Coordinates of C-alpha atoms and ligand atoms in Angstrom, one line a residue:
M1 CA 93.4 37.3 102.7
T2 CA 90.3 39.2 101.5
S3 CA 90.3 39.6 97.6
P4 CA 89.8 43.0 96.1
I5 CA 86.5 43.9 94.9
T6 CA 86.0 44.4 91.3
V7 CA 83.7 46.1 88.9
T8 CA 83.8 44.9 85.3
T9 CA 84.4 47.2 82.3
Q10 CA 80.8 46.7 81.3
E11 CA 79.6 48.0 84.7
V12 CA 81.8 51.1 84.3
Q13 CA 80.6 51.7 80.9
S14 CA 76.9 51.3 81.8
F15 CA 77.4 53.8 84.9
H16 CA 79.0 56.3 82.6
Q17 CA 76.4 55.6 79.9
A18 CA 73.5 56.3 82.3
I19 CA 75.1 59.8 83.3
R20 CA 75.7 60.6 79.5
D21 CA 72.2 59.9 78.7
A22 CA 70.7 62.0 81.2
E23 CA 70.4 65.9 81.3
T24 CA 69.0 66.3 85.0
I25 CA 70.5 64.2 87.7
A26 CA 69.4 63.9 91.4
I27 CA 72.1 62.5 93.8
S28 CA 70.8 61.3 97.0
G29 CA 71.5 58.8 100.1
H30 CA 70.1 57.8 103.3
T31 CA 68.4 59.5 106.2
N32 CA 70.8 60.8 108.9
P33 CA 73.5 60.9 106.2
D34 CA 76.9 59.4 107.7
G35 CA 80.5 60.2 106.3
D36 CA 80.2 57.6 103.7
C37 CA 76.7 58.8 102.7
V38 CA 77.8 62.5 102.5
G39 CA 81.2 61.6 100.9
S40 CA 79.5 59.4 98.2
C41 CA 77.2 62.3 97.4
L42 CA 79.7 65.1 97.3
A43 CA 82.2 62.7 95.4
L44 CA 79.7 62.0 92.7
Y45 CA 78.6 65.6 92.4
A46 CA 82.3 66.7 92.0
Y47 CA 83.1 64.0 89.6
I48 CA 80.0 64.9 87.3
K49 CA 81.0 68.6 87.6
N50 CA 84.5 67.6 86.5
R51 CA 83.9 65.0 84.0
Y52 CA 80.4 66.0 82.6
P53 CA 80.1 69.7 83.3
D54 CA 77.1 70.2 80.9
K55 CA 74.8 68.0 83.3
K56 CA 72.4 69.6 85.8
A57 CA 73.0 67.8 89.0
E58 CA 71.5 68.3 92.4
I59 CA 72.3 67.0 95.7
L60 CA 69.1 65.8 97.5
L61 CA 69.9 65.1 101.2
E62 CA 69.1 65.9 104.8
P63 CA 71.1 68.8 105.9
V64 CA 74.8 67.6 106.4
G65 CA 76.3 67.7 110.0
E66 CA 78.4 70.6 110.9
R67 CA 81.7 68.8 110.8
F68 CA 81.3 67.8 107.0
R69 CA 80.4 71.5 106.0
F70 CA 84.1 72.3 104.9
L71 CA 83.9 70.0 102.1
K72 CA 83.3 71.7 98.8
Y73 CA 79.7 71.5 97.5
A74 CA 78.2 70.8 101.0
D75 CA 76.5 74.1 100.6
R76 CA 74.9 72.8 97.6
V77 CA 72.7 70.1 99.4
T78 CA 69.2 70.9 99.2
Q79 CA 66.0 69.4 100.6
T80 CA 63.9 70.9 97.8
P81 CA 63.6 68.6 94.7
G82 CA 63.1 70.2 91.2
E83 CA 59.4 70.0 90.2
E84 CA 60.2 68.0 87.0
P85 CA 61.0 64.2 87.2
Y86 CA 64.7 63.7 87.0
D87 CA 66.2 61.8 84.2
L88 CA 68.6 59.9 86.6
F89 CA 68.4 59.4 90.2
F90 CA 71.5 58.1 92.1
C91 CA 70.7 56.3 95.3
L92 CA 73.9 56.1 97.3
D93 CA 74.8 54.0 100.4
C94 CA 71.2 53.3 100.8
S95 CA 69.7 49.8 101.3
D96 CA 66.1 50.6 100.3
S97 CA 63.8 53.3 99.2
G98 CA 62.4 53.7 102.7
R99 CA 65.8 54.8 103.8
L100 CA 65.6 57.8 101.2
A101 CA 62.9 59.3 103.5
R102 CA 61.4 62.4 102.2
F103 CA 63.1 61.8 98.7
G104 CA 61.5 58.6 98.1
E105 CA 58.7 60.0 96.1
T106 CA 61.3 61.9 93.7
F107 CA 63.1 58.5 93.2
E108 CA 59.8 56.7 92.4
K109 CA 59.2 59.5 89.7
A110 CA 62.7 59.5 88.2
R111 CA 63.0 58.2 84.5
H112 CA 66.0 56.1 85.5
T113 CA 67.6 55.0 88.8
V114 CA 70.9 53.8 89.8
C115 CA 71.9 52.2 93.2
V116 CA 75.5 52.2 94.4
D117 CA 75.6 50.5 97.8
H118 CA 77.5 48.1 100.0
H119 CA 74.9 47.1 102.7
V120 CA 74.3 43.5 103.2
S121 CA 70.6 44.3 103.7
N122 CA 70.2 45.9 100.3
Q123 CA 67.1 44.6 98.5
D124 CA 67.9 43.3 95.0
T125 CA 64.7 44.8 93.5
F126 CA 65.8 48.2 94.6
G127 CA 67.2 50.5 91.5
E128 CA 67.2 49.8 87.9
Y129 CA 71.2 50.0 87.4
R130 CA 72.6 48.2 90.6
F131 CA 76.2 48.3 91.7
V132 CA 75.9 46.7 95.1
N133 CA 78.7 44.7 96.8
A134 CA 78.5 43.8 100.5
E135 CA 82.2 43.0 100.4
A136 CA 82.9 46.7 99.7
A137 CA 84.2 48.7 102.8
A138 CA 82.2 51.8 101.7
T139 CA 80.1 53.1 99.0
C140 CA 82.9 55.4 98.1
Q141 CA 85.3 52.5 97.4
M142 CA 82.6 51.3 94.8
L143 CA 82.6 55.0 93.3
Y144 CA 86.3 55.2 93.1
L145 CA 86.1 51.8 91.0
L146 CA 83.4 53.1 88.9
F147 CA 85.0 56.6 88.5
E148 CA 88.0 57.1 85.8
E149 CA 90.9 58.0 87.9
P150 CA 92.3 61.1 85.8
H151 CA 88.8 62.7 86.4
I152 CA 88.9 62.4 90.3
D153 CA 90.1 65.9 91.2
F154 CA 91.1 67.1 94.7
E155 CA 87.5 67.7 96.0
C156 CA 86.2 64.5 94.7
A157 CA 89.2 62.7 96.3
Q158 CA 88.7 64.3 99.6
A159 CA 84.9 63.3 99.7
L160 CA 85.8 59.6 98.9
Y161 CA 88.5 59.7 101.5
L162 CA 86.0 60.8 104.0
G163 CA 83.7 57.9 103.2
I164 CA 86.3 55.3 103.3
S165 CA 87.7 56.3 106.5
H166 CA 84.5 56.7 108.3
D167 CA 83.0 53.3 107.1
T168 CA 86.3 51.5 107.9
G169 CA 86.3 53.1 111.5
I170 CA 89.5 54.9 110.4
F171 CA 91.0 52.0 108.7
K172 CA 90.8 49.5 111.5
H173 CA 87.6 47.5 111.1
S174 CA 87.9 44.0 109.3
N175 CA 86.7 45.7 106.0
T176 CA 90.1 47.6 105.9
T177 CA 91.7 45.4 103.0
R178 CA 95.0 46.0 101.0
Q179 CA 92.8 47.4 98.2
V180 CA 91.3 50.0 100.7
M181 CA 94.6 51.3 101.7
E182 CA 95.8 51.4 98.1
I183 CA 92.8 53.4 97.2
A184 CA 93.5 55.6 100.3
G185 CA 97.0 56.1 99.2
A186 CA 95.9 56.9 95.6
L187 CA 93.6 59.6 97.1
I188 CA 96.5 61.0 99.3
E189 CA 98.3 61.4 96.1
K190 CA 95.5 63.6 94.9
G191 CA 96.3 65.9 97.6
V192 CA 94.2 64.6 100.4
R193 CA 95.4 65.3 104.1
P194 CA 94.5 62.3 106.2
E195 CA 95.2 64.1 109.6
F196 CA 93.0 67.0 108.6
I197 CA 90.0 65.0 107.2
I198 CA 90.1 62.5 110.3
D199 CA 90.4 65.0 113.1
E200 CA 87.8 67.3 111.6
T201 CA 85.2 64.8 110.8
F202 CA 85.8 62.0 113.4
Y203 CA 87.6 62.9 116.5
K204 CA 86.8 66.5 117.0
K205 CA 83.9 66.9 119.5
T206 CA 82.1 70.0 120.8
Y207 CA 82.2 70.2 124.7
I208 CA 78.3 69.3 124.5
Q209 CA 79.2 66.3 122.4
N210 CA 81.7 65.1 124.9
Q211 CA 79.2 65.7 127.7
I212 CA 76.5 63.6 126.3
L213 CA 79.1 60.9 125.3
G214 CA 80.1 61.0 129.1
R215 CA 76.6 60.7 130.3
A216 CA 75.7 57.8 127.9
L217 CA 78.8 56.0 129.1
M218 CA 78.1 56.6 132.8
E219 CA 74.6 55.3 132.5
S220 CA 75.6 52.3 130.4
I221 CA 74.4 48.9 131.5
L222 CA 75.9 45.3 131.0
L223 CA 73.6 42.3 130.3
L224 CA 74.3 38.6 129.9
D225 CA 77.6 38.5 131.9
G226 CA 78.9 41.5 130.1
S227 CA 78.4 40.2 126.6
I228 CA 76.0 43.1 125.8
I229 CA 76.4 46.6 126.8
F230 CA 73.6 49.3 126.1
S231 CA 72.8 53.0 126.9
V232 CA 69.8 55.0 126.2
I233 CA 69.3 58.7 126.0
K234 CA 65.9 60.1 126.3
K235 CA 64.6 63.0 124.6
K236 CA 64.1 65.2 127.7
D237 CA 67.9 64.7 128.1
M238 CA 68.7 65.6 124.7
E239 CA 66.8 68.8 125.1
I240 CA 68.9 69.5 128.2
Y241 CA 72.1 69.2 126.5
G242 CA 70.7 70.7 123.3
V243 CA 71.8 67.8 121.2
D244 CA 70.5 65.9 118.1
G245 CA 71.2 62.4 116.8
S246 CA 74.4 63.6 114.8
D247 CA 75.9 64.9 118.2
M248 CA 75.9 61.3 119.4
D249 CA 77.8 59.6 116.4
G250 CA 80.6 58.2 118.5
I251 CA 78.9 56.7 121.4
I252 CA 78.3 53.5 120.1
D253 CA 82.0 53.0 119.0
Q254 CA 83.0 53.7 122.6
L255 CA 80.6 51.2 124.1
R256 CA 81.7 48.6 121.6
V257 CA 85.4 48.5 122.7
T258 CA 84.3 47.9 126.3
E259 CA 86.1 44.6 127.4
G260 CA 84.2 41.3 127.1
V261 CA 81.4 42.8 125.0
E262 CA 80.2 41.0 122.1
C263 CA 77.3 43.4 121.1
A264 CA 76.8 47.0 121.9
L265 CA 73.5 48.9 121.7
F266 CA 72.7 52.6 121.8
L267 CA 69.4 54.0 121.7
Y268 CA 68.1 57.5 121.6
E269 CA 64.7 58.9 121.5
K270 CA 63.9 60.7 118.2
E271 CA 60.2 61.4 119.1
E272 CA 58.3 60.5 122.3
G273 CA 58.5 56.6 122.5
L274 CA 60.4 56.2 119.2
F275 CA 63.8 55.2 119.7
K276 CA 66.7 55.0 117.1
V277 CA 68.8 51.9 117.6
S278 CA 72.5 51.5 116.8
M279 CA 74.0 48.0 117.1
R280 CA 77.6 47.0 116.8
S281 CA 79.0 43.6 117.0
N282 CA 82.5 42.2 117.7
G283 CA 82.2 39.4 115.3
R284 CA 80.2 36.6 116.9
V285 CA 76.7 38.2 116.4
N286 CA 75.0 39.2 113.2
V287 CA 73.4 42.6 114.1
S288 CA 72.1 43.1 110.6
E289 CA 70.0 40.1 110.9
I290 CA 68.6 41.4 114.3
A291 CA 68.0 45.0 113.0
Q292 CA 66.1 43.5 109.8
T293 CA 63.7 41.8 112.2
F294 CA 62.8 45.3 113.4
G295 CA 62.5 46.7 110.1
G296 CA 66.1 48.1 109.8
G297 CA 69.2 47.0 108.3
G298 CA 73.0 47.6 107.7
H299 CA 76.0 45.5 107.8
I300 CA 77.0 42.2 109.8
K301 CA 78.8 44.2 112.5
A302 CA 77.1 47.4 112.2
A303 CA 73.3 47.8 111.9
G304 CA 70.5 50.0 113.1
C305 CA 66.7 50.5 113.3
T306 CA 64.1 52.6 114.5
V307 CA 61.6 51.0 117.1
A308 CA 58.3 52.4 118.7
G309 CA 57.2 51.4 122.1
D310 CA 58.6 50.6 125.6
V311 CA 62.3 50.9 125.4
R312 CA 62.9 48.2 128.1
D313 CA 61.0 45.8 125.9
T314 CA 63.0 46.7 122.8
I315 CA 66.3 46.0 124.6
N316 CA 65.0 42.8 126.2
N317 CA 63.9 41.6 122.5
I318 CA 67.2 42.5 121.1
A319 CA 69.1 40.9 124.1
Y320 CA 67.2 37.6 123.7
M321 CA 68.2 37.7 120.0
V322 CA 71.7 38.1 120.8
E323 CA 71.8 35.5 123.4
Y324 CA 70.4 33.1 120.8
Q325 CA 73.0 33.7 118.3
L326 CA 75.6 33.5 120.9
K327 CA 74.5 30.1 122.0
Q328 CA 74.3 29.0 118.3
D329 CA 77.8 30.3 117.9
S330 CA 79.2 28.4 120.8
E331 CA 77.5 25.2 119.9
N332 CA 79.1 25.6 116.4
D333 CA 82.6 25.9 118.1
Ligands
5GP1 P1 74.0 53.7 112.6 O1 73.9 52.7 113.7 O2 75.6 54.3 112.6 O3 73.0 54.5 112.5 O4 74.0 52.6 111.4 C1 74.9 51.6 111.2 C2 74.8 50.9 109.9 O5 73.2 50.6 109.8 C3 74.7 52.0 108.7 O6 75.3 51.3 107.7 C4 73.3 52.4 108.4 O7 73.1 52.7 107.0 C5 72.6 51.1 108.8 N1 71.3 51.5 109.3 C6 71.1 52.3 110.5 N2 69.7 52.4 110.7 C7 69.0 51.7 109.8 C8 67.7 51.5 109.5 O8 66.8 52.0 110.0 N3 67.3 50.8 108.2 C9 68.3 50.2 107.5 N4 68.1 49.6 106.5 N5 69.7 50.4 107.8 C10 70.0 51.3 108.8
MN2 MN1 78.3 53.1 103.9

């Protein structure tokens, strides 16, 4: 049984003290914001609005996906930081300052910084106040524990539920603990409607998103006796379908559940010759370790990186590392 993650009373106090001591606050997260990242940023914004209404908070994030826009305060997300350095900069669901992309400079200039995260690849020199626990299922789970429960309103609860449901693959990954379910239950008591959040943000697909999913599955290839599956979508095809990275979110999950697969890879071409790689493991392979060798990171079972060069070389290199890990794993059996 997995024990619940905890934050100490002292940690809760220092989290709140950092907010109290600040007048201007920036809330930010990683590039290509996913459900947990968007959820964390909107939840913290809602919490500060409710608990510390006199603070001047801003959400600095890349534009949020269409499917998250119904959430309150999603329209407050901006890509333009204020000119003056912020008193406090919250870096959420983000393992290193490089992942802040265009907001890295604003982070560097801020008077104080706080990092709340759960990536195993999070660097321990990152952020002045650090609330980092790789055992947490989601950054939103950590925020829930840092927040004072009575000050979590419906808007905040909805955003927290978004993050927790997405990063647990809708309560089915191995990070779905009793504590995760209890927190989800507490958020439901705040008025969250699970079927609404989950359908709107996870399962619902546009026609074009379904088409590109179909195309990626049709063209997927098995390697190493079926223990690896990969699929690649090139830029010219993305242009034909009119899709961007966020339209291809569920593809990797579908590849992963292919019978016999230990490791799934999905690559799409962000720019000519530059590929975003998503990796998922079914347990025997540590994909975070592989992603880190390419300058990326993530979790043991879900990680990513961006790699320049010949896509076949990239796949061969990753396949080699997967094969090595699988061999090590069988020898340890
Ligand atoms: P995805 O494949 O869904 O983009 O990402 C899976 C996980 O790996 C997420 O937790 C994400 O934050 C992390 N991740 C994806 N790409 C990168 C990257 O380039 N660098 C780092 N450090 N983490 C990444
Ligand atoms: Mn996360």
